Amino acid sequence: MTGASTLMASNFHALLIGLDCYLPNKLPEGASYKNLNGCVRDINHVEAFLKNTLKLPASQIMKLTASNAQGLNEPSESKDLWPTYENIVGKFNELIEKAQPQDQVYIHYSGHGGRAATIFPEIKGEKGIDEGLVPVDIGNSNARYLRDLEIAALLQKMADKQLVVTLVLDSCHSGGSTRAGDSDIRGADMNTVDTTPRPIESLVTSSLELTEIWQALTEGKRLATIESMLPEVKGCTVLAACRPNESAFEYPFNGKEKNGALTYWLLDSLQNPSPNLTYKTLYDRLNAKIHSQFSQQTPMLFGEGNRKVFGRDFGSYQYAMTVMQVDNTKNPARIRLNAGQAQGLDEGAKFAIYLSGTTDFSEEDKQLAIAEIVDVGATDAWAEITQTLRQGEIEQGAQAVMLSAPVDLMRKVRLIYCTEENTKPENFPPKEIEQKAALQAVESALAGNGWVRLVSDREAADYQISINKNGEYEICDPSRTPIPNLRPPSEVGAADAAAQIVKRLMHITKYKATEELDNFGTPLTSKLVVELVGKQANYKRGGRPSPQPFDDPLNPTLKSGETVFLRIKNESTQPLNIVVLVLSSDWSISQQNIWDSQDFAVFDAGYEEPIPTPFTLTVPEGYTETTEIFKVFATVGEANFRWLELPELDRPIPPSGTRGLKAPRNRLEEILAAVGADDRPFTTKKAEAVVAPNRGWTTKQVTVKVIAS
């Protein structure tokens, strides 16, 4: 471990709060904060990351947890470690007292978020709402939420002390109703505002000071509700799990144990960040990963998005795993790494093993070998050496950097029979439809397709198929939210309806595989700049652009027919080949030419287009709004990305030969060819192949909403 990381450890403090158990949890309105299953696991995984990767000693990590232990009526932890209002405020104050100016402070909350009638009517109005974090004993009328004004005041105290703060909130704002699925929601089970009379005295500071701080942060605006839970506090960066009207899900991403979506993908992204990783770059990946799986969850970023992750003092520090043991008695040789399930590792992940003493992992000539994870424990993993790159002995203490998150083309499907336990009576299929026969037809149509496979109730599924109240097949995400824009509806009694559903599943799988494709660990990641710079009405191609700012930069929106401008810049020291794909709401993927009709545009080192690339977007007939994703790829070598193009839903994918595609020329094109294969069945072995992209390319994406005029 380098001197920089030792300095980081001595100036880094963490507060981790996780709640699975809520007791008593009933509110007067009949709503409840149900027990959860992944919040304490989130916290334990974050703790393991801080200890094993950042080398933080236990003395600099404070925890408050409430486990939902089977057979117990209350958390198994001692009561002084429960996340009560009093304990949470106490730990915040202890953290503020302990940390010194310019120290890094990391706060992570996993649990329920809630809304309550305001206790600050002079600020928010008589019918105003306070948002807050939900303590373990909220069902007790003497318990208090940690309210938004109090959190803002605590953050402001940290900012006043010149602490560098990162706050992660893996919770809902309010919750809401949902149908049964593989996921749980981190909020009340009904979209409710708690009106229980509760103590109004704050342990954070006086009511007067809370009011003054809030008014200063919100510039004196009288707000009944706010767009986010918190106003911006200088010096603080906040990652929130979802928008105010959305849900934060927890889901068994590894097929076994549940984690919060934000926490899971945060830790996944931090296993191999590029040098100079900023929170904005991190957020872009989190947004892409989470929103591609849960359409009703869009994470949010507030504060200093351009700040480097985990501090302004430690710049280009790049996280790596340490080789703890080398076993040359095996064939092939094996190494043990100090990371495992707690860090989000899984079998198939591939690492580059570097010459001992290497600190700059962009120096690929220092790579000794490639290793693939074959056995994963809780906090360690064994990997086999699959490729020797150059002469040199792998030593204990050598560093291992993940080459990329694996891409798995096979997706899992579950058939859902509507029952009284998982479906409200008003949403049951028509009585004349025989559910068993209709779903068995889908099961038969799934056989041998190679892209999607059926799973049992014991396995987590990527997609769920059921029959809705209109007698139509419905494809849903893991939360059982219907996937949008699958039109026209597929009626159960229609000819070939089951076969059509399977074809749609295959199409969606390919679309999602492209949407999720990334190579986050490459040094190129921080060198590719992609952002939406504004919009313009009535723009004519070749005319003079005058982009106007978006009304809401966090949720860029256009009217149909307006033009959006995309800024792309190559900040690396070498030429890059740039490709732009547009992923549309009609499930099509098209490559957009930046210049003329070339397969890619060459951006020299440091090059930025003098005029941002314009794209005029329209809403197709029959739609009220669409979401367009601009996915930009940058490669050092040549690669043909037209493999990834898809037609609109329900249209056949042309064979590769008719698209002018030749056999793959390199490893990257092999990946693209696998993701965008023709619409023909192939073997399960090929579909399940895990591909580890090389470090010669990267990708970033941005999203814009288009509404009908």
XYZ file of C-alpha atoms in Angstrom:
709
model
C 0.000 0.000 0.000
C 1.401 3.365 -1.025
C 2.150 6.388 1.131
C -0.807 8.158 -0.473
C -3.200 5.503 0.765
C -1.636 5.614 4.243
C -2.252 9.359 4.278
C -5.792 8.683 3.132
C -6.386 6.252 5.988
C -5.138 8.670 8.640
C -7.430 11.449 7.383
C -10.538 9.476 6.530
C -13.567 8.913 8.774
C -16.721 6.928 8.080
C -20.197 6.643 9.575
C -22.223 3.659 8.334
C -25.916 3.220 9.183
C -28.012 0.223 8.127
C -31.508 -0.845 9.168
C -33.204 -4.105 8.290
C -35.340 -4.358 11.419
C -38.064 -1.821 12.305
C -40.056 -2.232 15.522
C -42.735 -1.423 16.137
C -43.294 -0.276 12.575
C -47.014 0.476 12.232
C -48.115 4.068 11.614
C -51.552 5.452 12.565
C -52.642 5.701 8.897
C -52.220 1.940 8.516
C -48.953 2.119 6.600
C -45.862 0.397 7.906
C -42.119 0.370 7.443
C -41.615 -3.291 6.669
C -38.460 -5.107 7.627
C -35.806 -5.199 4.911
C -33.187 -7.772 3.974
C -30.188 -6.037 2.421
C -29.405 -2.861 4.360
C -27.114 -4.296 7.033
C -25.443 -6.373 4.315
C -24.875 -3.119 2.386
C -23.164 -1.634 5.413
C -21.028 -4.706 6.028
C -19.913 -4.694 2.406
C -19.066 -0.983 2.541
C -17.135 -1.577 5.764
C -15.202 -4.413 4.134
C -14.363 -2.152 1.185
C -13.131 0.620 3.459
C -10.992 -1.777 5.488
C -9.635 -4.001 2.727
C -9.279 -1.539 -0.129
C -8.766 1.835 1.529
C -7.042 0.225 4.539
C -9.096 2.164 7.073
C -8.604 0.936 10.630
C -11.698 -0.073 12.565
C -11.165 2.872 14.929
C -12.080 5.286 12.113
C -15.311 3.540 11.154
C -18.472 4.056 13.216
C -21.479 1.764 12.673
C -25.103 1.722 13.724
C -27.058 -1.316 12.538
C -30.334 -3.100 13.203
C -30.258 -6.661 11.885
C -33.408 -8.588 11.074
C -32.316 -11.828 12.722
C -34.550 -14.837 12.144
C -36.445 -15.884 15.247
C -35.770 -12.644 17.128
C -38.277 -9.870 17.787
C -35.666 -7.139 17.880
C -32.224 -6.436 16.410
C -29.443 -8.729 17.590
C -27.066 -5.791 18.165
C -26.750 -4.159 21.571
C -29.137 -1.226 21.978
C -26.357 1.357 22.092
C -25.614 0.385 18.457
C -29.223 0.616 17.206
C -29.949 3.400 14.690
C -32.299 5.374 16.917
C -32.676 9.094 16.389
C -30.597 9.761 19.490
C -27.786 7.415 18.460
C -27.666 8.708 14.887
C -27.393 12.343 15.993
C -24.821 11.325 18.600
C -22.609 9.622 16.003
C -22.876 12.608 13.649
C -21.726 14.910 16.441
C -18.915 12.524 17.389
C -17.787 12.484 13.777
C -17.819 16.280 13.546
C -15.829 16.547 16.777
C -13.260 13.939 15.748
C -12.502 14.976 12.153
C -10.062 17.779 11.430
C -10.164 20.405 8.641
C -9.601 18.915 5.153
C -10.280 15.375 6.432
C -12.421 13.094 4.301
C -15.792 12.111 5.796
C -17.896 9.327 4.269
C -21.472 8.699 5.458
C -23.548 5.817 4.099
C -27.200 5.221 5.016
C -29.129 2.134 3.897
C -32.701 1.849 5.108
C -36.150 3.365 4.809
C -36.726 6.970 3.870
C -39.959 8.624 4.903
C -42.141 11.709 4.841
C -43.865 13.313 7.812
C -46.025 16.357 8.438
C -43.609 19.236 8.897
C -42.647 20.503 12.316
C -41.384 23.661 10.601
C -44.616 25.248 9.262
C -43.024 28.698 9.290
C -40.581 27.406 6.641
C -42.641 24.909 4.663
C -46.223 26.019 5.295
C -48.991 24.432 7.353
C -49.348 21.529 4.898
C -45.624 21.162 4.307
C -43.696 17.898 4.406
C -40.436 16.982 6.078
C -38.383 14.234 4.492
C -36.132 12.180 6.690
C -34.282 9.045 7.628
C -36.376 6.489 9.495
C -35.030 5.228 12.872
C -35.422 1.675 14.118
C -38.203 2.536 16.604
C -40.353 4.802 14.404
C -43.561 2.990 15.401
C -43.181 4.532 18.849
C -44.836 7.984 18.860
C -41.955 9.319 20.965
C -39.448 8.422 18.253
C -38.300 11.081 15.796
C -37.259 11.114 12.169
C -33.892 12.652 11.380
C -35.487 15.393 9.284
C -34.158 17.178 6.227
C -33.521 20.457 8.088
C -31.471 18.570 10.659
C -29.423 16.696 8.044
C -28.754 19.982 6.236
C -27.607 21.550 9.520
C -25.265 18.633 10.256
C -23.759 18.877 6.767
C -23.361 22.625 7.160
C -21.500 22.089 10.445
C -19.124 19.776 8.604
C -18.679 22.298 5.818
C -17.995 25.059 8.352
C -15.203 22.895 9.752
C -13.830 22.491 6.200
C -14.432 18.748 6.083
C -14.733 17.075 2.683
C -18.000 15.162 2.872
C -19.554 12.372 0.811
C -23.090 11.317 1.770
C -24.736 8.246 0.212
C -28.468 7.742 0.823
C -29.635 4.325 -0.336
C -33.283 4.890 0.550
C -36.578 6.115 -0.893
C -38.031 9.529 -0.212
C -41.438 8.083 0.605
C -41.903 4.541 -0.705
C -45.118 3.509 -2.400
C -47.156 0.495 -3.359
C -45.729 -2.246 -5.513
C -46.699 -5.666 -6.764
C -44.766 -8.706 -5.643
C -41.426 -9.225 -7.331
C -37.841 -10.185 -6.556
C -37.109 -6.747 -5.101
C -38.077 -4.793 -1.997
C -38.723 -1.055 -1.679
C -36.911 1.060 0.878
C -39.844 3.195 1.989
C -43.277 2.905 3.580
C -45.520 0.284 1.980
C -48.012 3.005 1.024
C -47.217 6.426 -0.366
C -48.040 8.124 2.895
C -47.188 11.161 4.978
C -46.811 10.310 8.651
C -49.026 12.638 10.702
C -48.183 11.110 14.093
C -47.627 13.865 16.711
C -43.954 13.570 17.661
C -41.441 15.529 19.768
C -40.401 18.705 17.975
C -37.249 19.455 19.955
C -34.118 18.765 17.910
C -30.931 17.269 19.317
C -28.975 18.760 16.410
C -29.360 22.434 17.258
C -32.006 24.997 18.136
C -35.111 25.485 16.013
C -33.944 29.017 15.257
C -30.566 27.852 13.935
C -32.171 25.065 11.882
C -34.429 27.664 10.284
C -31.567 30.066 9.567
C -29.394 27.384 7.991
C -32.240 26.076 5.821
C -33.204 29.544 4.642
C -29.588 30.340 3.789
C -29.178 27.104 1.823
C -32.463 27.515 -0.054
C -31.897 31.253 -0.606
C -34.935 32.124 1.471
C -37.410 30.313 -0.788
C -40.575 29.099 0.914
C -40.823 25.465 -0.123
C -43.701 23.110 0.592
C -41.776 20.340 -1.130
C -38.338 20.289 -2.669
C -36.976 18.568 -5.741
C -34.503 16.648 -3.636
C -34.301 15.713 -0.003
C -31.529 18.229 0.665
C -30.372 21.608 -0.619
C -26.795 21.853 -1.827
C -24.149 22.369 0.864
C -20.766 23.602 -0.330
C -18.050 21.043 0.293
C -20.504 18.126 0.287
C -21.309 15.597 -2.411
C -24.557 13.643 -2.111
C -25.531 10.481 -3.981
C -29.213 9.636 -3.516
C -30.784 6.366 -4.639
C -33.740 7.808 -6.558
C -35.859 10.810 -7.439
C -38.583 11.971 -5.029
C -41.387 10.235 -6.934
C -39.482 6.981 -7.441
C -38.487 3.928 -5.425
C -35.153 2.613 -4.189
C -34.953 -1.137 -4.697
C -32.964 -3.894 -3.080
C -32.447 -7.024 -5.149
C -30.351 -10.252 -5.160
C -27.885 -9.142 -7.842
C -25.687 -12.210 -7.338
C -28.777 -14.417 -7.331
C -28.438 -15.143 -3.618
C -28.457 -12.189 -1.214
C -30.132 -8.817 -1.530
C -28.325 -5.487 -1.695
C -29.477 -1.968 -2.368
C -29.135 -1.153 -6.070
C -27.190 2.053 -5.360
C -24.818 0.376 -2.895
C -24.243 -2.667 -5.096
C -23.300 -0.706 -8.205
C -21.329 1.850 -6.183
C -19.062 -0.857 -4.778
C -18.907 -2.582 -8.158
C -17.744 0.660 -9.774
C -15.132 1.344 -7.098
C -13.402 -1.993 -7.581
C -11.550 -0.642 -10.578
C -12.037 3.095 -11.120
C -9.898 4.943 -13.609
C -7.359 7.509 -12.394
C -8.845 10.896 -11.494
C -12.328 9.422 -11.189
C -14.871 12.144 -10.428
C -18.269 11.775 -8.808
C -19.906 12.847 -12.080
C -18.177 10.022 -13.962
C -19.091 7.617 -11.177
C -22.693 8.840 -11.227
C -23.002 8.357 -14.987
C -22.162 4.678 -14.595
C -24.426 4.229 -11.575
C -27.301 5.833 -13.452
C -26.780 3.606 -16.486
C -26.500 0.396 -14.464
C -29.429 1.039 -12.114
C -31.873 2.578 -14.569
C -31.332 -0.176 -17.126
C -32.633 -2.717 -14.606
C -35.187 -0.670 -12.654
C -37.116 1.791 -14.800
C -38.614 3.335 -11.644
C -35.259 4.180 -10.043
C -33.018 7.000 -11.225
C -30.184 7.929 -8.851
C -29.381 11.600 -8.235
C -26.148 13.522 -7.713
C -25.895 16.817 -5.829
C -23.006 19.019 -4.845
C -19.450 18.848 -6.107
C -19.792 16.421 -8.992
C -16.381 17.352 -10.380
C -14.622 16.461 -7.147
C -12.460 13.359 -7.285
C -13.899 10.367 -5.500
C -12.734 10.150 -1.883
C -10.919 13.405 -1.757
C -9.216 16.317 -3.373
C -5.834 15.484 -1.884
C -5.323 12.001 -3.254
C -5.839 12.699 -6.936
C -4.922 9.808 -9.162
C -4.920 7.049 -6.559
C -6.320 3.973 -8.252
C -7.852 1.138 -6.265
C -6.398 -2.307 -6.658
C -6.562 -5.664 -4.940
C -3.530 -7.134 -3.226
C -2.105 -10.573 -3.989
C -2.082 -12.194 -0.557
C -0.840 -15.655 -1.546
C 0.691 -17.377 -4.577
C 0.229 -21.124 -5.127
C 2.533 -22.408 -7.860
C 1.824 -26.055 -6.997
C -1.397 -25.896 -8.979
C -1.663 -26.087 -12.751
C -2.531 -23.444 -13.671
C -1.017 -21.432 -10.829
C -3.433 -19.683 -8.462
C -3.352 -16.474 -6.452
C -5.459 -15.339 -3.499
C -6.764 -11.753 -3.501
C -7.941 -9.738 -0.499
C -11.425 -9.147 -1.897
C -14.504 -11.318 -2.247
C -18.287 -11.243 -2.142
C -18.230 -8.240 0.192
C -16.532 -6.269 -2.590
C -18.960 -7.507 -5.241
C -16.612 -10.021 -6.889
C -17.998 -13.050 -8.653
C -16.621 -15.982 -10.606
C -15.427 -14.997 -14.072
C -14.084 -11.560 -13.141
C -10.666 -11.022 -14.699
C -7.684 -9.141 -13.288
C -4.372 -7.886 -14.614
C -1.537 -8.736 -12.204
C 1.163 -6.063 -12.080
C 4.863 -6.142 -11.326
C 5.382 -5.654 -7.603
C 5.746 -1.981 -6.687
C 3.674 -0.649 -9.606
C 1.474 2.326 -8.670
C 0.563 3.673 -12.120
C -1.778 1.082 -13.560
C -1.960 2.796 -16.940
C 1.502 1.287 -17.614
C 0.345 -1.871 -19.328
C 3.938 -2.993 -19.923
C 4.071 -3.673 -16.173
C 1.353 -6.340 -16.453
C 2.704 -9.808 -15.728
C -0.376 -11.972 -16.207
C -4.145 -12.208 -16.485
C -6.054 -14.081 -13.764
C -9.697 -15.168 -13.588
C -11.690 -15.598 -10.367
C -12.662 -19.247 -9.809
C -13.578 -19.388 -6.096
C -15.109 -16.486 -4.142
C -15.240 -16.245 -0.355
C -16.743 -13.536 1.825
C -13.649 -11.304 1.836
C -11.132 -13.145 -0.346
C -11.046 -14.963 -3.664
C -8.839 -17.402 -5.561
C -7.986 -16.721 -9.184
C -6.287 -18.895 -11.797
C -3.576 -17.537 -14.067
C -5.095 -17.794 -17.546
C -2.476 -15.889 -19.529
C 1.195 -15.021 -18.965
C 2.064 -11.703 -20.583
C 5.796 -11.428 -19.826
C 8.564 -12.935 -17.750
C 8.523 -12.123 -14.071
C 7.481 -13.675 -10.788
C 4.163 -12.793 -9.208
C 4.962 -11.848 -5.629
C 2.905 -11.465 -2.486
C 1.906 -7.818 -2.218
C 1.637 -7.361 -5.983
C -1.390 -5.396 -7.168
C -4.287 -6.789 -9.209
C -6.595 -4.476 -11.194
C -9.918 -5.670 -12.573
C -9.928 -5.445 -16.352
C -13.681 -4.977 -16.593
C -16.973 -5.979 -15.142
C -18.046 -9.169 -16.965
C -20.786 -9.069 -19.585
C -23.231 -11.968 -19.372
C -25.510 -12.299 -22.385
C -27.856 -14.861 -20.860
C -30.833 -13.379 -18.976
C -33.210 -15.117 -16.569
C -36.996 -15.209 -16.842
C -39.678 -16.221 -14.355
C -43.317 -16.965 -15.079
C -45.612 -15.367 -12.496
C -49.021 -16.866 -11.722
C -51.303 -14.183 -10.301
C -52.496 -15.194 -6.817
C -54.112 -13.425 -3.896
C -50.673 -13.174 -2.271
C -48.955 -11.325 -5.103
C -51.719 -9.503 -7.005
C -54.550 -7.186 -6.020
C -58.008 -8.537 -6.991
C -58.629 -5.683 -9.443
C -55.463 -6.658 -11.363
C -56.334 -10.348 -11.842
C -56.514 -11.723 -15.418
C -60.013 -12.241 -16.873
C -61.625 -15.412 -15.549
C -61.944 -16.923 -19.014
C -58.137 -17.029 -19.403
C -56.434 -20.183 -18.191
C -53.194 -18.871 -16.684
C -51.466 -22.231 -16.569
C -51.993 -22.987 -20.254
C -51.050 -19.460 -21.333
C -47.796 -19.437 -19.367
C -46.920 -22.984 -20.359
C -47.114 -21.833 -23.976
C -44.427 -19.246 -23.184
C -42.346 -21.903 -21.426
C -42.476 -24.080 -24.548
C -41.533 -21.142 -26.782
C -38.499 -20.374 -24.583
C -36.884 -23.727 -25.246
C -33.535 -23.576 -27.041
C -33.369 -19.849 -27.806
C -30.001 -19.349 -26.098
C -30.650 -15.760 -24.963
C -33.097 -16.175 -22.090
C -33.778 -19.108 -19.815
C -36.477 -20.018 -17.348
C -35.655 -19.988 -13.618
C -37.424 -21.338 -10.575
C -38.932 -19.335 -7.727
C -35.686 -19.788 -5.796
C -33.621 -17.802 -8.309
C -33.689 -14.072 -8.979
C -34.966 -13.173 -12.434
C -34.108 -10.330 -14.802
C -37.598 -10.422 -16.323
C -40.963 -11.638 -15.093
C -43.866 -12.628 -17.333
C -47.465 -12.582 -16.164
C -50.948 -11.927 -17.539
C -52.559 -8.578 -16.754
C -56.173 -7.596 -16.156
C -56.668 -6.963 -19.885
C -55.745 -10.534 -20.791
C -52.348 -9.540 -22.218
C -48.897 -10.972 -21.657
C -46.813 -8.550 -19.627
C -42.991 -8.425 -19.426
C -41.853 -6.824 -16.171
C -38.563 -5.864 -14.513
C -37.456 -7.474 -11.209
C -39.797 -5.185 -9.232
C -42.690 -6.431 -11.407
C -43.047 -3.037 -13.023
C -44.122 -3.476 -16.681
C -41.347 -2.665 -19.133
C -42.503 0.373 -21.129
C -43.089 0.738 -24.845
C -43.774 -2.904 -25.683
C -46.423 -2.170 -28.260
C -48.815 -3.283 -29.537
C -50.014 -5.337 -26.534
C -49.620 -9.087 -26.893
C -53.031 -10.620 -26.296
C -53.006 -14.116 -24.834
C -55.468 -15.480 -27.408
C -53.661 -14.077 -30.453
C -51.884 -16.396 -32.866
C -48.198 -16.927 -31.986
C -48.527 -14.630 -28.940
C -46.182 -16.779 -26.844
C -43.578 -16.862 -29.624
C -43.843 -13.084 -29.970
C -43.172 -12.643 -26.249
C -40.002 -14.733 -26.507
C -38.797 -12.748 -29.532
C -39.409 -9.552 -27.564
C -37.415 -10.945 -24.651
C -34.500 -11.709 -26.959
C -34.681 -8.215 -28.464
C -34.813 -6.527 -25.044
C -31.897 -8.676 -23.851
C -29.684 -7.512 -26.717
C -30.727 -3.899 -26.168
C -29.979 -4.127 -22.447
C -26.648 -5.860 -23.069
C -25.563 -2.902 -25.213
C -26.910 -0.399 -22.688
C -24.964 -2.078 -19.876
C -21.771 -2.649 -21.869
C -18.909 -0.704 -20.330
C -15.188 -0.844 -19.650
C -15.059 1.333 -16.567
C -11.602 0.267 -15.465
C -9.608 1.529 -18.422
C -7.392 4.615 -18.005
C -9.312 6.080 -20.966
C -12.453 6.480 -18.856
C -11.381 9.774 -17.297
C -10.061 11.011 -20.656
C -13.353 10.804 -22.555
C -15.624 13.790 -21.887
C -19.291 13.373 -22.859
C -21.997 15.803 -21.790
C -25.184 17.465 -22.972
C -24.516 21.189 -23.259
C -28.034 22.467 -24.034
C -30.969 22.546 -26.422
C -32.307 24.742 -29.224
C -35.645 25.020 -30.996
C -35.839 25.354 -34.808
C -32.174 24.524 -35.362
C -31.221 23.928 -38.989
C -28.254 21.654 -39.633
C -25.312 23.757 -40.712
C -26.764 26.827 -39.024
C -25.354 28.739 -36.114
C -26.026 26.868 -32.868
C -27.033 28.762 -29.751
C -27.721 26.090 -27.126
C -29.901 27.143 -24.221
C -29.462 25.559 -20.776
C -31.863 22.869 -19.634
C -34.523 23.822 -17.116
C -33.392 20.912 -14.958
C -29.784 19.847 -15.691
C -30.281 16.615 -13.729
C -33.266 15.695 -15.876
C -32.584 17.119 -19.369
C -35.850 17.456 -21.306
C -36.670 18.503 -24.873
C -39.857 19.127 -26.778
C -40.333 17.025 -29.885
C -38.488 18.637 -32.798
C -35.921 20.438 -30.657
C -32.207 19.832 -31.005
C -29.845 18.671 -28.271
C -26.106 19.366 -28.433
C -23.578 16.742 -27.361
C -20.063 17.745 -26.327
C -17.337 15.165 -26.885
C -13.682 15.746 -26.049
C -10.585 13.565 -26.125
C -8.428 14.553 -23.156
C -5.971 11.691 -23.656
C -2.510 11.933 -25.223
C -3.370 9.734 -28.218
C -5.922 9.766 -31.058
C -9.228 8.062 -30.300
C -11.877 6.656 -32.632
C -15.280 7.978 -31.558
C -18.663 6.353 -32.225
C -22.112 7.541 -31.084
C -24.990 5.092 -30.688
C -28.533 6.253 -29.922
C -30.671 3.842 -27.918
C -34.306 4.811 -28.417
C -37.547 4.124 -26.576
C -38.846 2.018 -29.477
C -36.035 -0.442 -28.609
C -33.962 0.431 -31.648
C -30.228 1.142 -31.614
C -28.708 3.220 -34.399
C -25.240 4.543 -35.040
C -25.186 8.300 -35.624
C -22.551 9.698 -37.921
C -20.522 12.527 -36.464
C -18.803 13.313 -39.736
C -20.132 12.245 -43.131
C -20.803 8.499 -43.313
C -17.700 7.088 -41.688
C -17.888 4.189 -39.228
C -16.095 6.362 -36.685
C -14.624 9.834 -36.239
C -10.966 10.285 -35.297
C -10.434 12.761 -32.464
C -6.769 13.730 -32.098
C -5.246 14.121 -28.650
C -6.897 17.049 -26.883
C -9.445 17.526 -29.670
C -12.917 18.893 -29.029
C -15.371 19.752 -31.772
C -15.667 23.547 -32.077
C -19.426 23.084 -32.568
C -21.099 20.505 -30.278
C -22.685 17.668 -32.230
C -26.408 18.441 -32.831
C -29.140 15.803 -32.704
C -32.750 16.716 -33.498
C -35.133 14.430 -31.622
C -38.812 13.713 -32.245
C -41.503 11.709 -30.482
C -42.897 8.918 -32.703
C -46.604 8.815 -33.431
C -48.566 7.289 -30.573
C -46.017 8.219 -27.898
C -46.374 11.022 -25.358
C -42.702 10.982 -24.410
C -39.540 9.008 -25.069
C -36.137 8.577 -23.463
C -33.099 8.705 -25.720
C -29.711 7.378 -24.600
C -26.536 8.649 -26.269
C -23.829 6.028 -25.781
C -20.383 7.188 -26.888
C -17.555 4.712 -27.454
C -13.871 5.620 -27.694
C -11.274 3.144 -28.948
C -7.539 3.222 -29.536
C -7.737 0.690 -32.373
C -10.398 0.228 -35.011
C -13.684 -1.515 -34.261
C -17.010 -1.753 -36.055
C -19.895 -0.940 -33.703
C -22.605 -1.563 -36.290
C -22.805 -5.060 -34.805
C -24.870 -3.448 -32.046
C -27.516 -1.802 -34.219
C -31.071 -3.039 -33.697
C -34.296 -2.320 -35.586
C -37.488 -1.309 -33.816
C -39.199 -3.902 -31.655
C -40.882 -6.796 -33.509
C -38.801 -6.269 -36.648
C -36.311 -9.017 -37.561
C -32.596 -8.393 -37.125
C -30.942 -8.602 -40.558
C -28.206 -11.231 -40.927
C -24.718 -9.805 -40.442
C -23.832 -10.409 -44.087
C -26.598 -8.123 -45.314
C -25.352 -5.398 -42.954
C -21.878 -5.414 -44.485
C -20.327 -6.905 -41.344
C -17.295 -9.107 -41.734
C -15.816 -11.592 -39.287
C -14.463 -9.945 -36.107
C -10.897 -8.678 -36.451
C -9.960 -8.243 -32.796
C -11.043 -8.985 -29.226
C -13.324 -5.946 -29.021
C -15.165 -6.864 -32.215
C -15.598 -10.396 -30.866
C -17.431 -8.862 -27.913
C -19.563 -6.643 -30.143
C -20.396 -9.555 -32.412
C -21.483 -11.657 -29.422
C -23.711 -8.899 -28.031
C -25.263 -8.060 -31.380
C -25.541 -11.527 -32.900
C -28.182 -12.194 -35.554
C -31.696 -13.018 -34.382
C -31.066 -16.736 -34.490
C -30.804 -19.289 -31.685
C -27.324 -20.292 -30.624
C -25.851 -22.510 -27.961
C -26.258 -21.772 -24.291
C -22.498 -22.034 -23.878
C -21.955 -19.122 -26.233
C -24.741 -17.055 -24.717
C -23.384 -17.461 -21.205
C -19.799 -16.706 -22.159
C -18.303 -14.019 -19.949
C -16.214 -11.605 -21.939
C -13.585 -9.366 -20.381
C -12.943 -6.333 -22.615
C -9.400 -5.039 -22.958
C -8.154 -1.649 -21.798
C -8.040 -0.073 -25.240
C -11.574 1.292 -25.167
C -14.163 2.917 -22.947
C -17.711 4.198 -23.131
C -19.918 6.819 -21.522
C -23.592 7.632 -21.921
C -26.024 10.454 -21.241
C -29.831 10.471 -21.308
C -32.421 13.009 -22.438
C -36.219 12.918 -22.221
C -38.300 14.059 -25.223
C -41.956 15.039 -24.754
C -44.606 15.520 -27.420
C -45.180 19.159 -28.344
